[in-house]
Coordinates of C-alpha atoms in Angstrom, one line a residue:
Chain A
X13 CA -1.7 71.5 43.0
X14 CA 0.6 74.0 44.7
X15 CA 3.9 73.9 45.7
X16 CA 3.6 73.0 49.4
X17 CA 1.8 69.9 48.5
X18 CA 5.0 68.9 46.4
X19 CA 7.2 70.0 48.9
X20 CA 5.5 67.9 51.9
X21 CA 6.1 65.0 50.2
X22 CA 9.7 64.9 51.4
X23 CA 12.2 64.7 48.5
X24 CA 14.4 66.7 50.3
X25 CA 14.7 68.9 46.9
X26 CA 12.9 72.4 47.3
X27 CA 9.8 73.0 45.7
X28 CA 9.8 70.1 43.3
X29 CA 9.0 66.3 43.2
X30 CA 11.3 63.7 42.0
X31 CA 10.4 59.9 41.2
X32 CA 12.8 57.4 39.8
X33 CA 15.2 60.0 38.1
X34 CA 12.3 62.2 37.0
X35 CA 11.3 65.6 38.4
X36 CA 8.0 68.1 38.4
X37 CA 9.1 71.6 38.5
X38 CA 6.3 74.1 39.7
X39 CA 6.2 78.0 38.8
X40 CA 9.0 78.4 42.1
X41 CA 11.0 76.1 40.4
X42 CA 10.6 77.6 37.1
X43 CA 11.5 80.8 38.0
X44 CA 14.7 79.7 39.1
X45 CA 15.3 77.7 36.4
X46 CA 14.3 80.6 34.0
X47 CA 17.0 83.3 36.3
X48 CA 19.7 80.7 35.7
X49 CA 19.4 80.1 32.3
X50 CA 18.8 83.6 31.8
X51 CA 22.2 84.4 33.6
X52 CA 24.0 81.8 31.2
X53 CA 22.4 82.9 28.3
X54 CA 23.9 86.2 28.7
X55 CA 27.4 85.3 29.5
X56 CA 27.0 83.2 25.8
X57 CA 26.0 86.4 24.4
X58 CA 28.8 88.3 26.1
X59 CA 31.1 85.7 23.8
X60 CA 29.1 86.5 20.5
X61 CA 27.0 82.9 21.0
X62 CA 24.1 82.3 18.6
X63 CA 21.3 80.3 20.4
X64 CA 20.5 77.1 18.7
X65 CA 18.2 74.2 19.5
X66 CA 19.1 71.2 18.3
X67 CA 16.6 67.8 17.9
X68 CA 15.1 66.2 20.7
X69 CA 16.6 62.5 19.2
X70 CA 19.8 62.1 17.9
X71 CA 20.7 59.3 15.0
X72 CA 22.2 56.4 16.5
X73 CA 24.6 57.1 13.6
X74 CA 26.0 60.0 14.6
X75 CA 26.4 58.9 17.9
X76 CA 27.9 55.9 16.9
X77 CA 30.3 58.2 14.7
X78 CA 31.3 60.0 18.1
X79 CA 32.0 56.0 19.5
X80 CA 29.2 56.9 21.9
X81 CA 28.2 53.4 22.0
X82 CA 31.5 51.8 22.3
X83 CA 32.3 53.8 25.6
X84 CA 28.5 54.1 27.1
X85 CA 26.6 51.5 25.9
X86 CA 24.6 51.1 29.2
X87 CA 24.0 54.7 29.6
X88 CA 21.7 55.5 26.6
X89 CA 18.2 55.9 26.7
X90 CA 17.6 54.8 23.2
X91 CA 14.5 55.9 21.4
X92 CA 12.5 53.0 19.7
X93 CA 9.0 52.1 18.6
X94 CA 7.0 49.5 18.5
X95 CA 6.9 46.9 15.6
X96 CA 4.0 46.9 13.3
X97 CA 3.3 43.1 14.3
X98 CA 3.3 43.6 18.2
X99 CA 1.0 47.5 17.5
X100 CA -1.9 45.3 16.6
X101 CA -1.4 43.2 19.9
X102 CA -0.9 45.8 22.1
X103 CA -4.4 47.2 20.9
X104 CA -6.1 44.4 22.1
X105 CA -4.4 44.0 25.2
X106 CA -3.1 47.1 26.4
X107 CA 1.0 46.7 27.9
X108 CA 1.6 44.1 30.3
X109 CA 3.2 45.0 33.8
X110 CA 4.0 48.7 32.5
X111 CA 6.4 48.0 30.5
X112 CA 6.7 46.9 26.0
X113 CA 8.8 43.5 26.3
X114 CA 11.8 43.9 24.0
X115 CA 10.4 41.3 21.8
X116 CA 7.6 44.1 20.7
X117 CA 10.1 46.6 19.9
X118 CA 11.2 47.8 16.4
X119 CA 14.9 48.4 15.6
X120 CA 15.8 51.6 17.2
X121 CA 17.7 54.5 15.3
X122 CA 17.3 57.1 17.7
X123 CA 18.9 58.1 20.8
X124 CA 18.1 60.6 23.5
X125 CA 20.9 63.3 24.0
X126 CA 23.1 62.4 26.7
X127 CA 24.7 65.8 26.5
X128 CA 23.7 69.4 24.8
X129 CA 26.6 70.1 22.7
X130 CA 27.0 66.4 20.4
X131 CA 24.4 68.6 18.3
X132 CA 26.4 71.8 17.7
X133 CA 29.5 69.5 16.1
X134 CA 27.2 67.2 14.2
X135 CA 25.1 70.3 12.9
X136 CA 28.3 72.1 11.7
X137 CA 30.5 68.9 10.1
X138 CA 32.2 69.9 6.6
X139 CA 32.3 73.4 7.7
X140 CA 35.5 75.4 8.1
X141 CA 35.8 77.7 10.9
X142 CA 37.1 80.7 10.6
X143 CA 39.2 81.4 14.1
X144 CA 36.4 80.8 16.9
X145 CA 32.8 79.7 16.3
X146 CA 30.5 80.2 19.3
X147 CA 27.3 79.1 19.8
X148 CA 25.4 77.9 23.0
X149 CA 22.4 75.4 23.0
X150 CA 20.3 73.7 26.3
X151 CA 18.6 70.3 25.9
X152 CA 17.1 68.5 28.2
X153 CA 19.6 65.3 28.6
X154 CA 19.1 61.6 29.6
X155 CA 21.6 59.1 31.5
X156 CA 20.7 56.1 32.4
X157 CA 22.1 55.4 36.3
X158 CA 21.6 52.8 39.0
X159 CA 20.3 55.4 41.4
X160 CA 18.8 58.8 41.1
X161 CA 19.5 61.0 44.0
X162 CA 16.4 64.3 43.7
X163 CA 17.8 67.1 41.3
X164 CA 21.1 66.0 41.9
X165 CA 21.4 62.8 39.8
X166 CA 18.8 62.7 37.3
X167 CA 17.6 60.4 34.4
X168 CA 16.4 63.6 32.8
X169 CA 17.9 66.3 33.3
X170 CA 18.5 70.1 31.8
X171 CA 21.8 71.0 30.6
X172 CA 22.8 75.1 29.2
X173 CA 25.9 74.9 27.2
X174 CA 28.3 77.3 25.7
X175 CA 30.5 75.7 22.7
X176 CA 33.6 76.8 21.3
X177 CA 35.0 75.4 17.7
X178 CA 38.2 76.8 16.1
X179 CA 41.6 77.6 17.1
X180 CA 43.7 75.8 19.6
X181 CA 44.3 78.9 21.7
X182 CA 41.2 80.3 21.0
X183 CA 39.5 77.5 22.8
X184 CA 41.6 77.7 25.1
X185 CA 41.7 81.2 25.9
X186 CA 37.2 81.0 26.2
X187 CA 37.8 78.4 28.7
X188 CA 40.0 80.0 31.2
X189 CA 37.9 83.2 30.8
X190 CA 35.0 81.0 31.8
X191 CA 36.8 79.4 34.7
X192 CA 37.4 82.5 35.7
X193 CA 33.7 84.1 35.6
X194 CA 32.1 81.1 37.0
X195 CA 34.4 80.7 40.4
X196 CA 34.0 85.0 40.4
X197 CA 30.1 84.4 40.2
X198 CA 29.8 81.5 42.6
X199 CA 31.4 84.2 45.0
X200 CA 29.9 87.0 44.5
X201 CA 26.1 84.7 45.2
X202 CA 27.4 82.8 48.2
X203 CA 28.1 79.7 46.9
X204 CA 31.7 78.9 47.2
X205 CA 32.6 75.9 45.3
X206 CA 36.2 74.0 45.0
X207 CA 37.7 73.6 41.4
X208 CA 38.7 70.2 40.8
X209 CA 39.9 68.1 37.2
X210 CA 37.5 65.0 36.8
X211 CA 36.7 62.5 34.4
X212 CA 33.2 63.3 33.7
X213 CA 31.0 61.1 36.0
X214 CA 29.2 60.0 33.4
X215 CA 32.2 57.6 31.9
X216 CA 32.1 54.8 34.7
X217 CA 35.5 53.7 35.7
X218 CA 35.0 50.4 34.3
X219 CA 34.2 51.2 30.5
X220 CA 37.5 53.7 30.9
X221 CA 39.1 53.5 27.5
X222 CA 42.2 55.1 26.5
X223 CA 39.8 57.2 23.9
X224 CA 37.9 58.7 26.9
X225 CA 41.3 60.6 28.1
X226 CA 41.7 61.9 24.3
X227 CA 37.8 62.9 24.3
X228 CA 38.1 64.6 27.7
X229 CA 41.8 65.0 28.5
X230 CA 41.0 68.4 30.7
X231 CA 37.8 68.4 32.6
X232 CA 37.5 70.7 35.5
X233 CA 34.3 70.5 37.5
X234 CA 32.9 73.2 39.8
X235 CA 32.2 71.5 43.0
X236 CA 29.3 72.4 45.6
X237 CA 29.8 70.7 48.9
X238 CA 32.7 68.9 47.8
X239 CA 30.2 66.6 46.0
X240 CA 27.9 68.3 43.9
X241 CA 29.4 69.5 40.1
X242 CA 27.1 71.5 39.1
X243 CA 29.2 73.3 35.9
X244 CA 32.0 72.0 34.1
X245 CA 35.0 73.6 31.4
X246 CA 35.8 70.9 29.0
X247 CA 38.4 71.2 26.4
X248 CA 37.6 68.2 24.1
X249 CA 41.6 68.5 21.8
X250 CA 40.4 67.5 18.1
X251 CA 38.3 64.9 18.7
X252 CA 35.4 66.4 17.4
X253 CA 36.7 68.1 14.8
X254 CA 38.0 65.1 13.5
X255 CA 35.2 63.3 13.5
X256 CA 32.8 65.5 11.9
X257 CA 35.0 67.1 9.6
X258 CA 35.3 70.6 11.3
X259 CA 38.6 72.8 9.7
X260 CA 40.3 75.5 10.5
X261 CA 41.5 77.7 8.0
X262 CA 44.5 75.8 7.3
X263 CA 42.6 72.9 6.9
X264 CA 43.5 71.2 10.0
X265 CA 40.7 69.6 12.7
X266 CA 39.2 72.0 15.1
X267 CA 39.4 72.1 18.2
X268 CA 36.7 72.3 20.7
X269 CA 35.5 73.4 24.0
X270 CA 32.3 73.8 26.0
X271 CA 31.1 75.2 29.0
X272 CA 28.5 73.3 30.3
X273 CA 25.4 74.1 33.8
X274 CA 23.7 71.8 35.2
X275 CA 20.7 73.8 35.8
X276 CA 18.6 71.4 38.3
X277 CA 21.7 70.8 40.4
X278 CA 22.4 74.7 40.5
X279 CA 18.8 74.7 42.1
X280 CA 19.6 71.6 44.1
X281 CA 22.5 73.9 45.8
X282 CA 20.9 77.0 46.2
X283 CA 18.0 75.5 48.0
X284 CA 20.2 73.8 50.5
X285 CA 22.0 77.0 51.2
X286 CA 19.5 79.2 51.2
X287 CA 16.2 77.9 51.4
X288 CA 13.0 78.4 48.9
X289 CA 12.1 81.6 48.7
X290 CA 11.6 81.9 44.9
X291 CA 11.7 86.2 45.0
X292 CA 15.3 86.6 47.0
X293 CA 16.3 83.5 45.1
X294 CA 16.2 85.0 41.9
X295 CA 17.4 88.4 43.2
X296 CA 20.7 86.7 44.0
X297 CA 21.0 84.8 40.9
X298 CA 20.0 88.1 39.0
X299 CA 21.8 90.7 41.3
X300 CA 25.5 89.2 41.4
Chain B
X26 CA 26.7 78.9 11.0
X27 CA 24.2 81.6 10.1
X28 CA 20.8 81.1 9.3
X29 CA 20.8 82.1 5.5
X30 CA 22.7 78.8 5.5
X31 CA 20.5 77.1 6.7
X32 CA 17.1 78.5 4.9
X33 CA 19.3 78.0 1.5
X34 CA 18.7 74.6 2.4
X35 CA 15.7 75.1 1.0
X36 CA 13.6 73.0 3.7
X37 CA 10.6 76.1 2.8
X38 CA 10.3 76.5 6.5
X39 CA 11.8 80.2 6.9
X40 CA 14.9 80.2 9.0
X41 CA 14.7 76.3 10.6
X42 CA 16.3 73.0 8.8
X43 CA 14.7 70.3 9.0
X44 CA 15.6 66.5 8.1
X45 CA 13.4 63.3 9.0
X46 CA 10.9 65.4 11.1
X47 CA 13.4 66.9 13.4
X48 CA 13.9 70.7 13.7
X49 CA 17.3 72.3 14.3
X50 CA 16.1 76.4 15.2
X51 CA 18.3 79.4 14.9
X52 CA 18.9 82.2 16.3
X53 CA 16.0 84.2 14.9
X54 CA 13.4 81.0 15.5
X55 CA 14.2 81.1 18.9
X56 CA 12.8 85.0 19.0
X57 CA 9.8 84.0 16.9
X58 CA 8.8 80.7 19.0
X59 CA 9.6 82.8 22.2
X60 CA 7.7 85.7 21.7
X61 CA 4.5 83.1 21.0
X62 CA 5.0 80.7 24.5
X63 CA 5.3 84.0 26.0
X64 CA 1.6 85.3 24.6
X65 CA 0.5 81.9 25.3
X66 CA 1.7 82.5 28.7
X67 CA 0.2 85.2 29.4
X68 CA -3.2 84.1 28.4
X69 CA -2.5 81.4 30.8
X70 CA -1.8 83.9 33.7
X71 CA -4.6 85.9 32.8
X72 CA -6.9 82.9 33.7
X73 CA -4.9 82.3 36.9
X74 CA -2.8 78.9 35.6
X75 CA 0.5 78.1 37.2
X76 CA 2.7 77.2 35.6
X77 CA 4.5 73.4 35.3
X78 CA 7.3 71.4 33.9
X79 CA 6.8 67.7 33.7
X80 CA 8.9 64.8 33.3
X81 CA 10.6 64.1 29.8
X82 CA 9.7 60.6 30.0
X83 CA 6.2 59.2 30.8
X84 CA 5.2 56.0 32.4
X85 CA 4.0 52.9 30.2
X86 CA 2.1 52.2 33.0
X87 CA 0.6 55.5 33.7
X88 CA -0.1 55.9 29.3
X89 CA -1.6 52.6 29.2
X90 CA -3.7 53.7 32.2
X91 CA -5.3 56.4 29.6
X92 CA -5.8 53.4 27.0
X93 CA -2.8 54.8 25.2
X94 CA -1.4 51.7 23.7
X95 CA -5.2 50.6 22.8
X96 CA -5.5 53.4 20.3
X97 CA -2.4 54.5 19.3
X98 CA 0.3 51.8 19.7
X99 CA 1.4 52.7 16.0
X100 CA 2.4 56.7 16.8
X101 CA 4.2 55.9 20.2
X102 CA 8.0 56.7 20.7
X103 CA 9.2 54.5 23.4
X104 CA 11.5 55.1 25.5
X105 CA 14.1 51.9 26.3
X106 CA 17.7 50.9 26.5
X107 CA 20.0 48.5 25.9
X108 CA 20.0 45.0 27.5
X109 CA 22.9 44.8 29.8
X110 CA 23.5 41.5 27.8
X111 CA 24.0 43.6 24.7
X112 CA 25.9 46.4 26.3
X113 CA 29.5 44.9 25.8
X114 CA 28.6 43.5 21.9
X115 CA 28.2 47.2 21.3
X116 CA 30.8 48.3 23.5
X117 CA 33.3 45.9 21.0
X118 CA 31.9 46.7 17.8
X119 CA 29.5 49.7 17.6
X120 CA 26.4 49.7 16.4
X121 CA 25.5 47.9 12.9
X122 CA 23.5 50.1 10.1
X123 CA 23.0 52.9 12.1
X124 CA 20.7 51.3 14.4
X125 CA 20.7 49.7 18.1
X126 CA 18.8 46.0 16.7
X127 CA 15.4 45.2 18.6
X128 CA 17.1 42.2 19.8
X129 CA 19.7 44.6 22.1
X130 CA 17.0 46.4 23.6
X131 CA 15.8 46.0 27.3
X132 CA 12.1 46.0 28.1
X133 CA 10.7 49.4 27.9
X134 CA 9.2 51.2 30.7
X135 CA 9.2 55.1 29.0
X136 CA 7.6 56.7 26.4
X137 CA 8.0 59.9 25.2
X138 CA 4.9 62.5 25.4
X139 CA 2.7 62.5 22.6
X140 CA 0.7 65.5 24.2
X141 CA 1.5 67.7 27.2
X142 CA -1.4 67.8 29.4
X143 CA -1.4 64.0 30.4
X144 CA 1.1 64.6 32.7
X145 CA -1.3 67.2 34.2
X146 CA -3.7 65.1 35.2
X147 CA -1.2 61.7 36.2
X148 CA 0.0 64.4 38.9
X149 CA -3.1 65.6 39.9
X150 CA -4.0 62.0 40.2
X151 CA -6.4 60.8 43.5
X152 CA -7.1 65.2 44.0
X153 CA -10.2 66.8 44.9
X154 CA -10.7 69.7 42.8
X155 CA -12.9 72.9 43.9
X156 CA -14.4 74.4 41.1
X157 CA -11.5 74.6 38.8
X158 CA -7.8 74.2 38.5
X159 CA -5.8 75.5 35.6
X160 CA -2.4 74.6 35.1
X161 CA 0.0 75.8 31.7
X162 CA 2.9 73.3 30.5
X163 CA 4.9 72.7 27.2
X164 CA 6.4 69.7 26.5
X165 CA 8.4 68.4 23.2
X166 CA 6.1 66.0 22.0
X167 CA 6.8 63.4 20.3
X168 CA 4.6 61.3 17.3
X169 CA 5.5 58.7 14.9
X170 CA 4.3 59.7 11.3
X171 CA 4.6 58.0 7.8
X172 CA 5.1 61.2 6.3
X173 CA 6.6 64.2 7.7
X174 CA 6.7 68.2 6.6
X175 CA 8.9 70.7 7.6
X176 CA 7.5 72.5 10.6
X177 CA 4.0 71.7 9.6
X178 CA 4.8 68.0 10.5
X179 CA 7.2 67.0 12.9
X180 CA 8.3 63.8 14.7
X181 CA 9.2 66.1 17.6
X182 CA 7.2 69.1 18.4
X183 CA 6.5 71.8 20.8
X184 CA 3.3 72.2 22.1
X185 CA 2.2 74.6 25.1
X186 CA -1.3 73.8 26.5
X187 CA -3.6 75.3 28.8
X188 CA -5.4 72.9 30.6
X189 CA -8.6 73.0 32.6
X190 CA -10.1 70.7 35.2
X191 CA -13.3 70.6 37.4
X192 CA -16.6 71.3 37.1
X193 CA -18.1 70.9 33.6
X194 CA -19.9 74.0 33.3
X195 CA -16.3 76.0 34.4
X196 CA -14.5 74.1 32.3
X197 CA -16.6 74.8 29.2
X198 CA -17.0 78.4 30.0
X199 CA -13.2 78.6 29.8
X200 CA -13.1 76.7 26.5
X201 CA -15.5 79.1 24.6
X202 CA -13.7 82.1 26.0
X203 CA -10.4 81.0 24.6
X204 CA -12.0 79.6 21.5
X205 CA -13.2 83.5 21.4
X206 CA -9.8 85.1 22.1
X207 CA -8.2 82.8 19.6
X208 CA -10.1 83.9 17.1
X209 CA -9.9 87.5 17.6
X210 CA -6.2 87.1 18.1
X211 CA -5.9 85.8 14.8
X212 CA -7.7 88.1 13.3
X213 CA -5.7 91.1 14.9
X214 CA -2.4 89.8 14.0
X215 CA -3.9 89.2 10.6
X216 CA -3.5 85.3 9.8
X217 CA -7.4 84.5 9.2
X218 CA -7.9 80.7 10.3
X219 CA -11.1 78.9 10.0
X220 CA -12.5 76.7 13.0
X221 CA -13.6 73.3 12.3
X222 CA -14.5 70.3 14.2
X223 CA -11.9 67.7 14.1
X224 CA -10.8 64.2 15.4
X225 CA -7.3 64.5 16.8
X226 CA -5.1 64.4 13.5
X227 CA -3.3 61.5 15.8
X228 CA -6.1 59.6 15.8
X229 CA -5.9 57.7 12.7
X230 CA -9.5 56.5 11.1
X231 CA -8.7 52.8 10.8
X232 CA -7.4 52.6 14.1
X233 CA -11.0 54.5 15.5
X234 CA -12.5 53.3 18.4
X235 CA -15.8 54.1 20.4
X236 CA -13.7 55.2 23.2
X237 CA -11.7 57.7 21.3
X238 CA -14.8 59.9 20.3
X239 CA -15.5 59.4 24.2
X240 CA -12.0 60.4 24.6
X241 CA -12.6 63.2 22.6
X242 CA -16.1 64.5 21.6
X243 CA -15.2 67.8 21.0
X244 CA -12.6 69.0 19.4
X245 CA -12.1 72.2 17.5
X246 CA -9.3 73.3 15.5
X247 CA -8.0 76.7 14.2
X248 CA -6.8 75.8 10.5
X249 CA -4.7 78.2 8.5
X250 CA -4.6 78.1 4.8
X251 CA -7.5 75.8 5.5
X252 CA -5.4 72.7 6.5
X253 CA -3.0 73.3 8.8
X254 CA -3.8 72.9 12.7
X255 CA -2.4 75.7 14.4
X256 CA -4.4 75.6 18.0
X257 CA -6.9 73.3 19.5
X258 CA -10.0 73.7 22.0
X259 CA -10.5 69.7 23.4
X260 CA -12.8 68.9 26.1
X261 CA -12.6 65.3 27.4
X262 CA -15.9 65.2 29.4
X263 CA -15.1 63.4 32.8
X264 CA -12.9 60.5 30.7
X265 CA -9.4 61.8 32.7
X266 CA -10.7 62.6 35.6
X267 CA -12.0 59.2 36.0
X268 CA -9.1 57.5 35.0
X269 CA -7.1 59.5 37.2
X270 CA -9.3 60.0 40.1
X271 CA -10.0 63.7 40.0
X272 CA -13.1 64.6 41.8
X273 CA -14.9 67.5 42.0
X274 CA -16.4 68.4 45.6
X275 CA -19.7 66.5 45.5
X276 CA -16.9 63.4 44.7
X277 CA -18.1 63.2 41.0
X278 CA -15.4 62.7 38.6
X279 CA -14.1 65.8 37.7
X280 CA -13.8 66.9 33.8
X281 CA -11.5 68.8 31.8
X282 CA -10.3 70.4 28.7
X283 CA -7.4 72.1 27.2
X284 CA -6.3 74.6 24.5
X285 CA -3.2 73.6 22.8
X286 CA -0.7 75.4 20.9
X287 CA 1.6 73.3 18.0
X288 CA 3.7 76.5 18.2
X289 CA 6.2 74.8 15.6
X290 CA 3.0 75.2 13.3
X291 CA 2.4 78.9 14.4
X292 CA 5.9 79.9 13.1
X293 CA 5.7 78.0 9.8
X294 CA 2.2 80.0 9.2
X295 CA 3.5 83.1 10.2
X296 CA 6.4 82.7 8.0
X297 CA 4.6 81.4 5.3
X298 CA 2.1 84.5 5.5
X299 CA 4.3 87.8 6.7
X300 CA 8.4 86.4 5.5
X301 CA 10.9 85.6 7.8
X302 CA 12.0 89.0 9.4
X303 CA 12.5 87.8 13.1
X304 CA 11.9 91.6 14.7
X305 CA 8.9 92.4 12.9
X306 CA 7.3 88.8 13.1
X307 CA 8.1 89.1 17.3
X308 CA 6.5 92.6 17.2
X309 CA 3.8 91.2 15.2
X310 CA 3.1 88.5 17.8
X311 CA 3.5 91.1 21.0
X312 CA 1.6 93.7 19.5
X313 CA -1.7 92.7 18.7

């Protein structure tokens, strides 16, 4: 297959094919990819970030810890199996309609990661933090939506974070720098994009729960278009340092931060503006 | 948090904790299992593959297309959510035992790759191929074991595969060569493995089926230590490419193999063999 077949088929998305919130990158695509994530990846090291990578499945128990499923219930993409009784039917018959009824699945403790950085404050709880813990992590993440839009709104999607844990002002301090670099960046390549404070799209209006505004009281989204947020600066207080049991020196709850890139939307937008060409593509996300 | 942390967890798998077949790597794992995709990589370029990502999720429809559910209905993680019904139960009151019950699940439609290279040929699917195609991808894969063992046994794996599809003399030719360069790679890098015929390790005996050793009639595995599965040679005669339409140029159903990597396994052996210095294991790797 090469890319022009994929592009002819009209997704309007560059050089890669999208179907019901799932995409097919091709070696264009992946170089991209690969020059963004490389870019990110070095701003985490400019900030003394470890790389980590985290499960693929989270427990349903730590999520449940971080009231996941009391704010996003519909959201999750949970991760189940089938129960012993039904595996012996389906071997027989093979799935009906292309789907396992319900009634054939086991009880489910695992959940797909809706976001990268849930791992990096579950992986670190009982730990105290001495001043600022960095560390950055991508996974690929999973939302459940009623539409998919291309790379823009994705089931699956890939998501490059950079996490801060510690003091108050330290956090704090990281995430203005990062405000800072991104807008400089998205400059210096030609994409101008508008700063604007959200609640993250992912928390529909409707579940809104006082606790959302204490998980994400400051949210500031890096807008493409005036539609497309394709980074984000998130200062979560002590929530999560609460919850898992993150200190400070003086024994008080963490705070924490994260930085987080959309990667396929960051394609999304530089395709639109500047069309396909993988080479100059990657010259501009390398070069600024 | 710093790796000797996490190796004094005593997990025996170098520099990566792991808990209920899920893998958190560190820093100096990331090296390791970088500098191996990218040697597998370039074996892939060398034969003139291109490089793809494919979708996180895969189609029940599309798996049970390949017989999926027929023979392994036991090993599958599937991919499902929660009933809309359900969604404001667990909205009020969280989820019970650390688990989303089988009665608040929705029908499935998604699984969760067991092996890369289905996805290759679901998007290949109704192509004519000349000659032959070769196409890399790595996927986390996922399988559902009663037992699981550090690195060497994972609920959630990585696994790049090189994957060949056409004419059955092309696609042979391709599998001895690599079955060759395998072997002498091994050899240079000094972890001897021995070659054996194999059934897929994920195709349980009680569970055989005539179609399975049609599915897979050959199949040769590089074992280190003499029982763990670090690579595989499979060729799948013309079984995919009628199932997915792939026809060679005189309309004949086109066949294929693929070399796969359990690159999780590849670390753990290397580890095992040479200790866990990150530099010299990535030198190691590049060198040879």
């Amino acid at each position: 297959v090469t890319m022009p077949d994929l592009a002819a088929q009209g997704h309007g998305d560059g050089p890669v094919a999208t179907r019901d919130g799932l995409a097919t990158l091709g070696p264009e695509a992946l170089m991209l990819r690969q020059a963004l994530d490389q870019r990110f990846l070095r701003w985490a090291a400019e900030v003394g970030a470890d790389p980590y990578l985290y499960p693929p499945l989270m427990r349903i128990a730590d999520l449940d810890r971080l009231d996941y499923f009391k704010n996003f219930p519909h959201l999750a993409m949970i991760g189940s199996n089938i129960a012993s009784a039904s595996a012996a039917d389906l071997s027989e018959s093979g799935t009906p309609n292309g789907v396992v009824p319900a009634e054939q699945l086991a009880d489910a403790a695992f959940a797909l990661p809706s976001a990268a950085c849930y791992n990096v404050y579950l992986d670190l709880q009982g730990r105290q933090i001495s001043q600022l813990h960095v560390v950055t992590t991508a996974a690929t993440c999973f939302r459940r939506e009623d539409n998919y839009d291309g790379l823009r709104r994705l089931l699956g999607f890939y998501m490059r974070e950079i996490v801060f844990i510690g003091e108050r002002e330290l956090v704090l301090h990281q995430l203005r720098a990062f405000k800072e670099k991104i807008a400089r960046y998205l400059g210096d390549i030609g994409l101008p994009a508008k700063v604007q404070a959200a609640s993250d799209p992912f928390f529909d209006a409707g579940g809104a729960r006082a606790l959302m505004s204490q998980l994400f009281p400051v949210k500031e989204e890096f807008l493409v278009d005036g539609t497309l947020a394709i980074a984000s600066v998130n200062f979560h207080r002590n929530f999560f340092g609460e919850r898992c049991d993150l200190r400070t020196e003086d024994g008080s709850p963490a705070f924490t931060g994260c930085v987080a890139f959309g990667v396929d939307r960051w394609m999304s937008a530089l395709w639109a503006r500047f069309g396909t060409d993988a080479r100059s593509l990657c010259d501009r996300v390398r070069g600024a």
